[in-house]
Amino acid sequence: GDGPLSVFAADLNVDGDKDLAVANVSSNNVSILFNNRVRICCLGTTGNINCDPDDITDVSDLTTLINHLFVSFTPLCCQEEANIDGDPVGTVDIADLTALIDHLFISFAPTAPCR
């Protein structure tokens, strides 16, 4: 905008990324700049089923997978992240749930690499 005076950073569109609101003194308005970074689905190993920006595999991912498989059937934000057992076809099912429970609570075995 014209004559930026002040900048405020917050996740304005609730997508997990900081956006900018700029107060423009000359034009007496506010410009909104959305951070539209390109998200790459599944880096390194699987497990970040809820697409946490910090790429952490935890109980939130377990809850997301349970909801996807049994409760709300909500589509996953990254299907590849949920392929915990490394199924070559990429099928996400109860085997992935079992593998995630094993990873989080029992053997702590690493999850499969991303495909």
Coordinates of N, CA and C in Angstrom, one line a residue, residues 12 33 42 60:
L12 N -3.7 -15.0 9.9 CA -5.0 -14.4 9.7 C -6.0 -15.4 9.0
L33 N -1.3 -9.4 3.5 CA -0.4 -10.2 2.6 C -0.4 -11.6 3.2
C42 N 4.9 -34.8 2.8 CA 5.7 -35.9 3.3 C 7.2 -35.7 3.0
S60 N -1.5 -36.4 18.5 CA -2.4 -35.6 17.6 C -2.5 -36.3 16.3

